[in-house]
Amino acid sequence: MDRRLKIGLFGFGTVGQGFYQILQEQQLPLEVHRICVRNPHKERPAPQELLTCEARDILEDPEIDLVVEAISETEPAFSIVRESLLRWLPVVSASKKMLALHLPELLALQQETSTPLRYEGAVGGAIPILHLLDEPLRHEPVLSLRAILNGTSNYILSQMRQQGWSYAHALQEAQRLGFAEADPAADVEGYDPCYKLSLLALHAFGTALAPADITRTGITGISAGQIREAEAQGRRIKLIARLQRDAGGSLQASVGPEWLEPDDALWGIEQELNGVEVALKYSGPQLFTGRGAGARPTGTAVLSDVLKLMEGRAYAYPKQEKRHPIVVA
Amino acid sequence: MDRRLKIGLFGFGTVGQGFYQILQEQQLPLEVHRICVRNPHKERPAPQELLTCEARDILEDPEIDLVVEAISETEPAFSIVRESLLRWLPVVSASKKMLALHLPELLALQQETSTPLRYEGAVGGAIPILHLLDEPLRHEPVLSLRAILNGTSNYILSQMRQQGWSYAHALQEAQRLGFAEADPAADVEGYDPCYKLSLLALHAFGTALAPADITRTGITGISAGQIREAEAQGRRIKLIARLQRDAGGSLQASVGPEWLEPDDALWGIEQELNGVEVALKYSGPQLFTGRGAGARPTGTAVLSDVLKLMEGRAYAYPKQEKRHPIVVA
């Protein structure tokens, strides 16, 4: 009898392929059993017999134990995650926008179906920040959080400073290297870090913030002159995501460019790297840095969640008030 | 019936008191049931009836569920941990020197007794590096590791650079602020980071390295002139612990001062902070930074391990070759 856990994979782009390839290199009791793609005739680095373009070939296959959803579009990503949970299939998702926009429903669905959903790869890429908040730091009240969550913007700002490039030229280079999409708005207008911050708000503070409730400024207004002016003052401009409570205890969330001083913990996070700094009640400040995107960094985060789901481990959402429903802002 | 987990605490110095005080602030189903100290008549910030000077008042008490060992001396720390495991009492230990010197025996004892021992607080203080290697990064081969593991040395080197102080004066200040012991040799001669590196070698590479097998240089030979010379070159001197494989695949370990360049990931780790950079096969470089010592940072790491032991979770030691005994160098 085959004891290997069978995964149904939706989407075979950057993240899906990264996850699939890492799995091939590992000696683990799990395998990708089926891959659902939009166009099953396109050449893919996986055996043809694994491919399908019918979602039901995964969702209705009684052999599938677990779903990995790595589709870039919010639809059908949400429908697939929803349908999987309703069929008691644990899910790992990497779709940050979909997760952020549907968070309250997805939390309710997890509770109703007693079926877990994990999504580490949707926040800090390879940085295991959700895991950290959920397990070793679960008993630590989070006082505030500051982060660099968008590798594309961070790369553009680093290159403008180091090479003296204009914003337009730096963006072009980022696109050429594959760090930025053809339509870069989600990154450079700050939407992408808002989605990630929305997920972090739930895990760090127990509050499900809608992305639209986050004050947002992107980097499109940053000129080469401002970069030079910051440099002349011994400072660096970076796109910073923030979560902190105001005097009344309400959670405030923002994403926008800030002029950092050299002693700032996020100062040295350059190029396409991401970083999350959390101020904790007992241990003080902690900083976690790593690659926030890319096939293998995100693929390894997905695998990490798959291994947790094999242990039956759902997120504990430990920062929520105990025995109270999740606060939906 | 009282369902609270009962802890027997050995040692009530910095770490023991930090752990005890954090527990008082938390709503958790566990309590310190007994505290074993050397002198039970000294004034302590805990109820007198909890105190004892007899180890057997903890080890032979059938009500005790779990032991926290926070004694600074290698003996009786080792005997207490050993005795606890032989009595099937799970243990959290913060005694890095004892752990490093007795690692092979302690691994064998865990296997023989099927009783877990955890020791996060003995390595990076508040930084959950062992947990990270054991769980979210368990499937990631570690290519190399570099770290700042001694807060005292890092504080002294930072102050020499920023204030222009001599080594002797910076050490004096560190002692005055409580960052350095009256006998500072363990810190400034590099023994302390060797103990920690020995534990990291096991968790990152599956090899139990004796501290004596680690090439060691401290910071006592660093002069104000060298600090100025490094500064003039745009570099910083820091005490760096390293683990990497040589061309033949053998694990090489060293602790010694290095002249860092500004783009080094460890460059910005200043004062008493610690940091661990791991180069991972799939996710690339990750950096974890936080307080490496102190009552609350270490106390919170101990609590984190206690919570893991409440789940029955032993270290998986995932980097060891599967089904092979631990390599003892």
XYZ file of C-alpha atoms in Angstrom:
658
model
C 0.000 0.000 0.000
C 1.269 3.410 -0.961
C 1.620 5.541 2.163
C 2.790 8.632 0.339
C 0.641 11.694 0.831
C -0.865 12.813 -2.467
C -0.964 16.493 -3.354
C -3.229 18.185 -5.870
C -1.438 21.261 -7.194
C -3.314 24.164 -8.752
C -1.160 26.458 -10.890
C 2.232 25.678 -12.368
C 3.849 29.099 -12.610
C 6.817 30.352 -10.559
C 5.588 29.131 -7.159
C 4.043 25.881 -8.356
C 7.161 24.901 -10.282
C 9.456 25.919 -7.417
C 7.492 23.739 -5.009
C 7.354 20.821 -7.467
C 11.095 20.931 -8.147
C 12.083 21.093 -4.458
C 9.844 18.106 -3.784
C 11.650 16.108 -6.500
C 14.951 16.720 -4.678
C 13.668 15.593 -1.286
C 13.195 12.166 0.286
C 9.759 12.836 1.725
C 6.660 10.618 1.898
C 4.659 12.908 -0.375
C 4.162 13.439 -4.072
C 2.381 15.720 -6.500
C -0.420 13.486 -7.817
C -2.092 15.941 -10.204
C -1.423 19.460 -11.500
C -4.287 21.627 -12.702
C -3.240 24.229 -15.294
C -5.145 26.532 -17.625
C -3.546 25.248 -20.807
C -2.676 21.526 -20.588
C -0.939 21.523 -23.992
C 1.823 23.994 -23.085
C 5.277 22.427 -22.574
C 5.852 21.960 -18.801
C 8.697 20.564 -16.672
C 6.459 17.777 -15.327
C 5.143 14.479 -16.782
C 2.226 15.037 -19.151
C 0.061 12.483 -17.299
C 0.038 14.677 -14.151
C -1.534 17.590 -15.999
C -5.196 18.422 -16.277
C -7.226 21.543 -16.966
C -10.219 20.347 -14.953
C -10.350 21.408 -11.296
C -12.633 18.462 -10.516
C -9.846 16.050 -11.513
C -8.245 17.139 -8.241
C -11.226 18.112 -6.104
C -13.183 14.930 -6.839
C -10.252 12.531 -6.774
C -10.588 10.493 -3.544
C -6.858 9.757 -3.597
C -5.873 13.415 -3.104
C -5.010 14.209 0.536
C -4.067 17.875 0.347
C -4.305 20.850 -2.015
C -1.625 23.408 -2.886
C -3.137 26.480 -4.525
C -0.562 28.546 -6.433
C -2.708 30.394 -8.965
C -1.972 34.084 -9.421
C -5.547 35.226 -10.130
C -7.912 35.839 -7.199
C -10.489 33.872 -9.178
C -10.450 30.915 -9.526
C -8.032 30.822 -6.516
C -10.733 31.639 -3.955
C -13.272 29.181 -5.380
C -10.695 26.427 -5.371
C -9.597 27.045 -1.775
C -13.227 27.308 -0.667
C -14.226 24.126 -2.482
C -11.209 22.267 -1.071
C -12.022 23.211 2.528
C -15.675 22.243 2.026
C -14.418 18.828 0.918
C -12.232 18.588 4.061
C -9.033 18.888 2.048
C -6.333 20.830 3.921
C -4.943 23.642 1.767
C -1.709 25.585 1.393
C -2.227 28.803 -0.546
C 0.279 31.323 -1.921
C -2.285 33.821 -3.289
C -1.788 36.876 -1.078
C -4.346 39.105 -2.763
C -7.043 36.436 -2.659
C -6.246 35.603 0.973
C -6.258 39.247 2.083
C -9.550 40.001 0.304
C -11.335 36.887 1.644
C -9.735 36.496 5.060
C -12.889 36.608 7.229
C -14.668 34.045 5.022
C -11.615 31.799 4.979
C -11.341 31.908 8.773
C -15.016 31.034 9.123
C -14.650 28.213 6.588
C -11.706 26.752 8.492
C -13.781 26.751 11.676
C -16.929 25.316 10.055
C -15.100 22.537 8.262
C -12.398 21.951 10.893
C -10.010 21.895 7.957
C -6.788 23.882 8.038
C -5.482 26.474 5.595
C -1.893 27.728 5.778
C -0.231 30.452 3.695
C 3.330 31.266 4.798
C 4.544 31.784 1.220
C 1.959 34.548 0.730
C 3.564 36.878 3.288
C 7.335 36.970 3.599
C 8.306 34.439 0.918
C 10.974 32.299 2.550
C 10.817 34.147 5.913
C 8.814 31.926 8.296
C 7.121 34.891 9.970
C 3.630 33.376 10.353
C 5.127 30.224 11.811
C 7.202 32.299 14.233
C 4.175 34.276 15.432
C 2.079 31.109 15.631
C 4.515 28.910 17.527
C 7.724 30.051 19.252
C 6.449 33.630 19.741
C 2.824 32.668 20.428
C 2.893 33.775 24.056
C 4.626 37.095 23.298
C 2.386 40.141 22.950
C 3.423 42.038 19.800
C 3.848 45.752 20.519
C 4.460 46.861 16.926
C 5.656 45.579 13.572
C 7.622 47.244 10.756
C 8.574 45.517 7.552
C 9.893 45.630 4.023
C 7.430 43.353 2.242
C 7.844 44.161 -1.445
C 11.048 42.981 -3.079
C 10.377 44.803 -6.347
C 10.045 48.234 -4.700
C 13.039 47.562 -2.475
C 15.129 46.528 -5.501
C 14.111 49.670 -7.440
C 14.925 51.988 -4.508
C 18.270 50.230 -3.869
C 19.267 50.520 -7.531
C 18.198 54.173 -7.794
C 20.492 54.918 -4.866
C 23.450 52.731 -5.840
C 23.423 53.317 -9.622
C 21.974 56.825 -9.695
C 19.190 55.554 -11.972
C 15.833 57.243 -12.510
C 12.704 55.465 -11.268
C 11.714 54.582 -14.847
C 15.089 53.034 -15.660
C 15.241 51.074 -12.387
C 11.736 49.726 -13.058
C 12.778 48.677 -16.543
C 15.786 46.790 -15.141
C 13.581 45.120 -12.521
C 11.251 43.978 -15.297
C 14.163 42.725 -17.413
C 15.444 40.649 -14.453
C 11.984 39.254 -13.703
C 11.635 41.036 -10.316
C 8.740 43.143 -11.640
C 5.669 42.179 -13.640
C 4.830 43.686 -17.030
C 2.071 45.539 -15.146
C 4.001 46.638 -12.050
C 1.164 48.504 -10.297
C 0.542 45.910 -7.564
C 4.179 46.239 -6.484
C 5.126 49.881 -7.056
C 1.767 51.319 -5.968
C 2.018 49.419 -2.674
C -0.958 47.084 -3.087
C 1.136 43.937 -2.685
C 2.582 44.935 0.727
C -0.962 45.912 1.836
C -2.185 42.372 1.148
C 0.727 40.944 3.120
C 0.254 43.436 5.968
C -3.398 42.481 6.164
C -2.397 38.843 6.810
C 0.270 39.929 9.305
C -2.279 42.041 11.216
C -4.307 38.910 11.896
C -1.333 36.823 12.972
C 0.487 39.502 14.977
C -2.498 41.334 16.515
C -5.556 39.099 16.005
C -7.263 41.689 13.797
C -8.353 40.918 10.227
C -7.741 44.252 8.474
C -9.100 44.706 4.957
C -6.377 45.898 2.543
C -8.578 48.927 1.751
C -8.308 49.995 5.408
C -4.528 50.341 5.146
C -3.121 53.811 4.382
C -1.150 53.239 1.184
C 1.484 55.180 -0.764
C 3.675 53.523 -3.391
C 7.110 54.471 -4.733
C 6.082 55.888 -8.125
C 6.447 59.443 -6.814
C 10.063 58.976 -5.676
C 12.477 60.917 -7.866
C 16.206 60.497 -8.411
C 16.546 63.915 -6.741
C 14.851 62.717 -3.530
C 17.093 59.659 -3.464
C 20.177 61.906 -3.804
C 18.853 64.293 -1.133
C 18.325 61.379 1.307
C 21.815 60.059 0.497
C 23.296 63.517 1.166
C 21.616 63.485 4.605
C 23.018 59.994 5.307
C 19.572 58.444 5.005
C 17.853 55.862 2.764
C 14.331 55.859 1.381
C 12.542 52.523 1.759
C 8.943 51.373 1.401
C 7.929 50.517 4.966
C 4.839 48.617 6.091
C 3.762 49.359 9.677
C 1.363 47.968 12.260
C 0.941 49.659 15.620
C -1.793 50.530 18.087
C -2.835 54.148 18.557
C -3.425 55.723 21.990
C -6.972 54.333 22.000
C -5.778 50.803 21.296
C -6.945 50.669 17.661
C -4.661 48.984 15.187
C -3.155 51.407 12.662
C -1.716 50.054 9.431
C 0.193 51.855 6.709
C 2.476 51.292 3.747
C 4.573 54.167 2.446
C 8.090 55.452 1.747
C 10.111 56.497 4.798
C 13.522 58.125 5.181
C 15.483 55.724 7.404
C 18.451 56.557 9.631
C 21.541 54.286 9.548
C 20.769 52.736 12.940
C 17.367 51.534 11.732
C 17.031 47.728 11.861
C 15.654 47.739 8.286
C 18.523 49.921 6.942
C 20.636 47.058 5.606
C 17.806 45.183 3.862
C 18.690 45.872 0.257
C 17.827 44.790 -3.285
C 15.071 42.161 -3.494
C 15.300 41.067 0.172
C 12.399 41.382 2.608
C 12.545 41.893 6.364
C 10.139 41.939 9.286
C 10.949 43.634 12.593
C 8.654 42.840 15.512
C 8.799 44.587 18.879
C 7.857 41.972 21.470
C 6.880 42.446 25.092
C 9.408 40.079 26.622
C 12.176 39.547 24.131
C 12.369 43.082 22.776
C 13.029 43.641 19.065
C 13.530 40.739 16.692
C 14.338 41.019 13.001
C 13.831 38.318 10.361
C 15.296 38.773 6.876
C 15.236 36.672 3.722
C 14.068 36.399 0.129
C 10.483 37.537 -0.184
C 9.716 36.076 -3.590
C 10.958 33.711 -6.281
C 10.376 30.084 -7.239
C 12.513 28.323 -4.644
C 12.111 30.723 -1.673
C 8.321 30.608 -2.019
C 8.297 26.929 -2.968
C 10.203 26.033 0.206
C 7.711 28.014 2.327
C 4.859 26.081 0.699
C 6.615 22.807 1.470
C 7.121 23.895 5.069
C 3.355 24.399 5.399
C 2.631 21.056 3.703
C 4.842 19.358 6.314
C 2.935 21.144 9.100
C -0.391 20.012 7.616
C 0.928 16.433 7.524
C 1.210 16.782 11.302
C -2.400 18.022 11.334
C -1.277 21.443 12.506
C -3.619 24.349 11.791
C -2.676 27.914 12.654
C -3.572 28.587 16.282
C -4.127 32.306 15.590
C -2.751 32.779 19.104
C -2.863 36.574 19.184
C -6.654 36.624 19.072
C -8.463 37.120 22.305
C -9.160 33.635 23.606
C -12.712 32.363 23.109
C -13.679 35.459 21.169
C -14.410 35.626 17.466
C -11.869 37.208 15.183
C -12.219 40.972 15.035
C -13.071 42.045 11.507
C -12.206 45.706 11.018
C -8.890 18.611 39.931
C -6.038 20.953 39.134
C -5.155 20.580 35.471
C -2.291 23.045 35.578
C 1.084 21.676 34.566
C 3.506 21.829 37.478
C 7.077 22.962 36.896
C 10.077 22.294 39.101
C 12.560 25.138 38.615
C 16.265 24.747 39.401
C 18.113 28.036 39.830
C 16.608 31.440 40.507
C 19.157 33.813 38.986
C 18.669 35.976 35.905
C 17.085 33.307 33.687
C 15.043 31.589 36.413
C 13.585 34.877 37.636
C 12.904 36.084 34.078
C 10.996 32.897 33.319
C 9.110 33.006 36.621
C 8.046 36.627 36.160
C 6.840 36.159 32.564
C 4.777 33.189 33.726
C 3.093 35.359 36.378
C 1.976 37.778 33.641
C 0.493 35.057 31.420
C -2.819 33.217 31.465
C -1.396 29.763 30.861
C -2.322 26.402 32.397
C 1.042 26.011 34.093
C 2.718 27.090 37.277
C 6.045 26.966 39.060
C 5.420 24.431 41.829
C 8.868 24.408 43.462
C 12.122 26.357 43.097
C 15.399 24.769 44.117
C 18.064 27.315 45.120
C 21.445 27.051 46.804
C 20.605 29.363 49.697
C 16.901 29.175 50.678
C 17.204 32.022 53.193
C 18.207 34.734 50.713
C 15.447 37.265 49.906
C 13.774 36.231 46.612
C 10.926 37.628 44.483
C 8.863 34.456 44.961
C 6.786 33.045 47.851
C 8.978 31.454 50.549
C 6.964 28.204 50.466
C 8.052 27.534 46.870
C 11.729 27.529 47.824
C 13.855 24.562 48.749
C 17.540 23.744 48.740
C 17.001 20.021 48.223
C 16.993 18.781 44.632
C 14.965 15.736 45.681
C 12.072 18.022 46.705
C 11.595 18.471 42.957
C 12.944 15.233 41.510
C 11.005 12.986 43.912
C 7.784 15.023 43.957
C 5.212 12.993 41.961
C 3.232 16.172 41.284
C 6.002 17.745 39.185
C 5.428 17.337 35.423
C 8.412 19.128 33.950
C 11.799 20.520 34.971
C 13.372 23.862 34.047
C 17.112 23.874 34.735
C 18.556 27.391 34.940
C 21.668 26.880 37.050
C 24.817 28.593 35.868
C 27.306 25.932 37.056
C 27.906 22.863 34.876
C 27.610 20.839 38.063
C 25.028 20.303 39.487
C 23.265 21.287 36.207
C 24.270 18.105 34.372
C 23.362 15.786 37.241
C 19.966 17.421 37.573
C 19.163 17.193 33.862
C 20.392 13.604 33.785
C 18.395 12.616 36.864
C 15.269 14.342 35.488
C 15.431 12.481 32.179
C 16.002 9.163 33.990
C 12.797 9.892 35.916
C 10.942 10.593 32.628
C 10.619 14.277 33.426
C 10.893 16.463 30.291
C 13.503 19.192 30.746
C 14.190 22.693 29.466
C 17.783 23.734 30.104
C 19.516 27.092 29.668
C 23.031 25.930 30.634
C 24.975 26.269 27.388
C 28.349 25.163 28.731
C 26.899 22.072 30.384
C 24.875 21.204 27.274
C 27.838 21.649 24.919
C 30.157 19.569 27.105
C 27.658 16.724 27.597
C 25.799 16.759 24.277
C 26.443 13.138 23.167
C 25.390 11.771 26.582
C 22.298 13.969 26.638
C 21.263 12.810 23.173
C 21.694 9.182 24.199
C 19.727 9.793 27.417
C 16.846 11.344 25.472
C 16.725 8.282 23.223
C 17.020 5.746 26.068
C 14.359 7.396 28.212
C 12.136 8.667 25.359
C 12.052 11.894 27.328
C 12.654 15.218 25.613
C 15.182 17.939 26.444
C 14.972 21.396 24.823
C 17.393 24.308 25.154
C 16.542 27.276 22.924
C 17.559 29.830 25.567
C 21.083 28.373 25.659
C 21.894 29.408 22.079
C 20.552 32.687 20.740
C 18.672 33.949 23.809
C 15.348 35.203 22.428
C 16.152 34.236 18.808
C 14.223 31.009 18.096
C 17.021 29.576 15.954
C 16.808 25.955 17.131
C 13.058 25.968 16.635
C 13.512 27.408 13.132
C 16.029 24.730 12.158
C 13.895 22.021 13.759
C 10.536 22.943 12.229
C 9.964 25.436 9.404
C 13.475 24.979 7.968
C 13.717 21.246 8.698
C 13.683 20.197 5.046
C 16.242 22.835 3.992
C 19.863 21.689 3.770
C 22.043 24.263 5.552
C 25.022 25.264 3.390
C 26.779 27.442 5.979
C 26.123 29.477 9.113
C 27.675 32.714 10.428
C 26.656 34.353 13.669
C 27.268 36.897 16.371
C 26.600 34.828 19.485
C 28.179 36.782 22.324
C 26.420 39.980 23.352
C 29.193 41.068 25.728
C 31.907 40.971 23.066
C 29.644 42.640 20.537
C 28.807 45.401 23.021
C 32.493 45.984 23.812
C 33.490 46.158 20.126
C 30.550 48.488 19.316
C 31.455 50.824 22.168
C 35.164 50.847 21.309
C 34.222 51.967 17.799
C 31.483 54.459 18.678
C 33.055 56.011 21.795
C 36.708 55.572 20.928
C 37.201 53.653 24.176
C 40.046 51.256 24.946
C 39.231 47.559 25.373
C 39.781 47.838 29.142
C 37.422 50.791 29.527
C 34.703 49.226 27.353
C 34.921 46.015 29.395
C 34.583 48.026 32.606
C 31.433 49.712 31.267
C 30.000 46.350 30.182
C 30.581 45.047 33.702
C 29.005 48.139 35.262
C 25.872 47.675 33.084
C 25.651 43.961 33.893
C 26.451 42.791 30.324
C 29.737 41.234 31.483
C 30.538 39.001 34.457
C 33.110 39.892 37.116
C 35.226 37.152 35.492
C 34.671 37.964 31.819
C 36.879 35.218 30.339
C 34.021 33.012 29.065
C 32.734 35.923 26.988
C 35.794 37.862 25.858
C 37.986 34.801 25.258
C 35.283 33.320 22.998
C 34.372 30.253 25.073
C 30.698 31.206 25.347
C 30.143 31.437 21.553
C 31.977 28.097 21.167
C 29.431 26.421 23.453
C 26.582 27.909 21.450
C 28.205 27.014 18.125
C 28.599 23.457 19.323
C 24.813 23.221 19.848
C 24.148 24.923 16.502
C 26.426 22.435 14.716
C 24.166 19.616 15.848
C 20.933 21.353 14.865
C 22.144 22.874 11.589
C 24.419 20.062 10.343
C 23.655 17.001 12.480
C 27.183 16.917 13.912
C 27.867 17.108 17.654
C 31.093 19.120 17.787
C 32.948 19.351 21.086
C 33.707 22.995 22.023
C 37.402 22.050 22.178
C 37.273 21.164 18.458
C 36.299 24.719 17.525
C 39.113 27.091 16.501
C 38.783 29.938 19.007
C 40.102 33.496 19.256
C 38.559 36.065 21.611
C 38.542 39.855 21.508
C 41.103 40.566 24.237
C 43.803 41.241 21.636
C 41.764 43.929 19.813
C 43.266 47.386 20.356
C 41.690 50.821 19.966
C 44.169 51.313 17.108
C 42.835 48.301 15.203
C 39.279 49.535 15.675
C 40.309 52.945 14.274
C 42.153 51.316 11.382
C 39.077 49.234 10.480
C 36.878 52.351 10.731
C 39.256 54.239 8.422
C 38.871 51.434 5.859
C 35.063 51.583 6.178
C 34.988 48.239 7.984
C 33.910 46.946 11.410
C 35.540 44.323 13.615
C 33.103 41.777 15.029
C 33.458 38.418 16.769
C 32.074 35.962 14.222
C 31.169 32.311 14.795
C 31.229 30.171 11.639
C 30.150 26.714 10.539
C 30.893 25.463 7.041
C 31.964 22.295 5.261
C 35.453 22.061 3.765
C 36.135 20.624 0.311
C 36.166 17.099 1.781
C 32.758 17.598 3.426
C 34.063 17.890 7.012
C 32.398 20.472 9.206
C 34.722 23.352 10.095
C 33.872 25.540 13.084
C 35.553 28.707 14.281
C 35.044 31.740 16.511
C 37.213 34.807 15.986
C 37.308 38.515 15.151
C 36.681 39.398 11.496
C 36.813 42.675 9.598
C 33.369 43.026 8.013
C 32.436 45.036 4.916
C 29.321 47.292 5.017
C 27.285 44.941 2.812
C 27.763 42.064 5.272
C 24.449 40.798 6.686
C 25.923 40.939 10.217
C 27.219 44.528 9.791
C 24.265 46.245 11.496
C 24.088 43.931 14.521
C 25.377 46.248 17.210
C 25.660 46.553 20.999
C 24.364 43.524 22.921
C 22.301 42.090 20.031
C 22.961 38.647 18.564
C 22.330 37.491 15.006
C 22.442 34.235 13.069
C 22.762 34.106 9.270
C 22.076 30.762 7.611
C 22.668 30.036 3.938
C 19.965 27.584 2.897
C 19.743 25.451 -0.215
C 16.302 26.568 -1.378
C 15.513 29.861 0.278
C 18.990 31.392 0.086
C 20.271 33.525 2.962
C 18.129 34.163 6.039
C 19.101 36.355 8.982
C 17.594 36.246 12.473
C 18.425 38.989 14.978
C 17.424 39.614 18.590
C 18.585 39.870 22.185
C 20.955 37.060 23.013
C 20.852 37.317 26.792
C 19.038 38.881 29.722
C 16.249 37.842 32.094
C 13.217 38.339 29.877
C 14.694 37.442 26.456
C 16.036 34.159 27.840
C 12.997 33.619 30.080
C 10.662 33.894 27.102
C 12.748 31.346 25.149
C 12.476 28.942 28.107
C 8.705 29.438 28.187
C 8.518 28.789 24.452
C 10.229 25.426 25.009
C 7.959 24.606 27.956
C 4.940 25.184 25.694
C 6.457 22.865 23.071
C 7.032 20.184 25.720
C 3.386 20.535 26.784
C 2.573 19.428 23.233
C 4.958 16.505 23.725
C 7.303 17.870 21.075
C 10.935 16.740 21.264
C 13.555 18.134 18.890
C 13.475 16.116 15.675
C 17.187 16.775 15.033
C 16.161 16.794 11.376
C 19.570 17.567 9.901
C 21.003 14.236 11.007
C 21.237 11.514 8.449
C 18.010 9.577 8.788
C 18.280 6.260 10.655
C 21.922 6.879 11.441
C 23.363 7.655 14.843
C 24.462 11.196 15.570
C 27.976 11.891 14.349
C 30.217 12.712 17.273
C 33.286 14.566 16.052
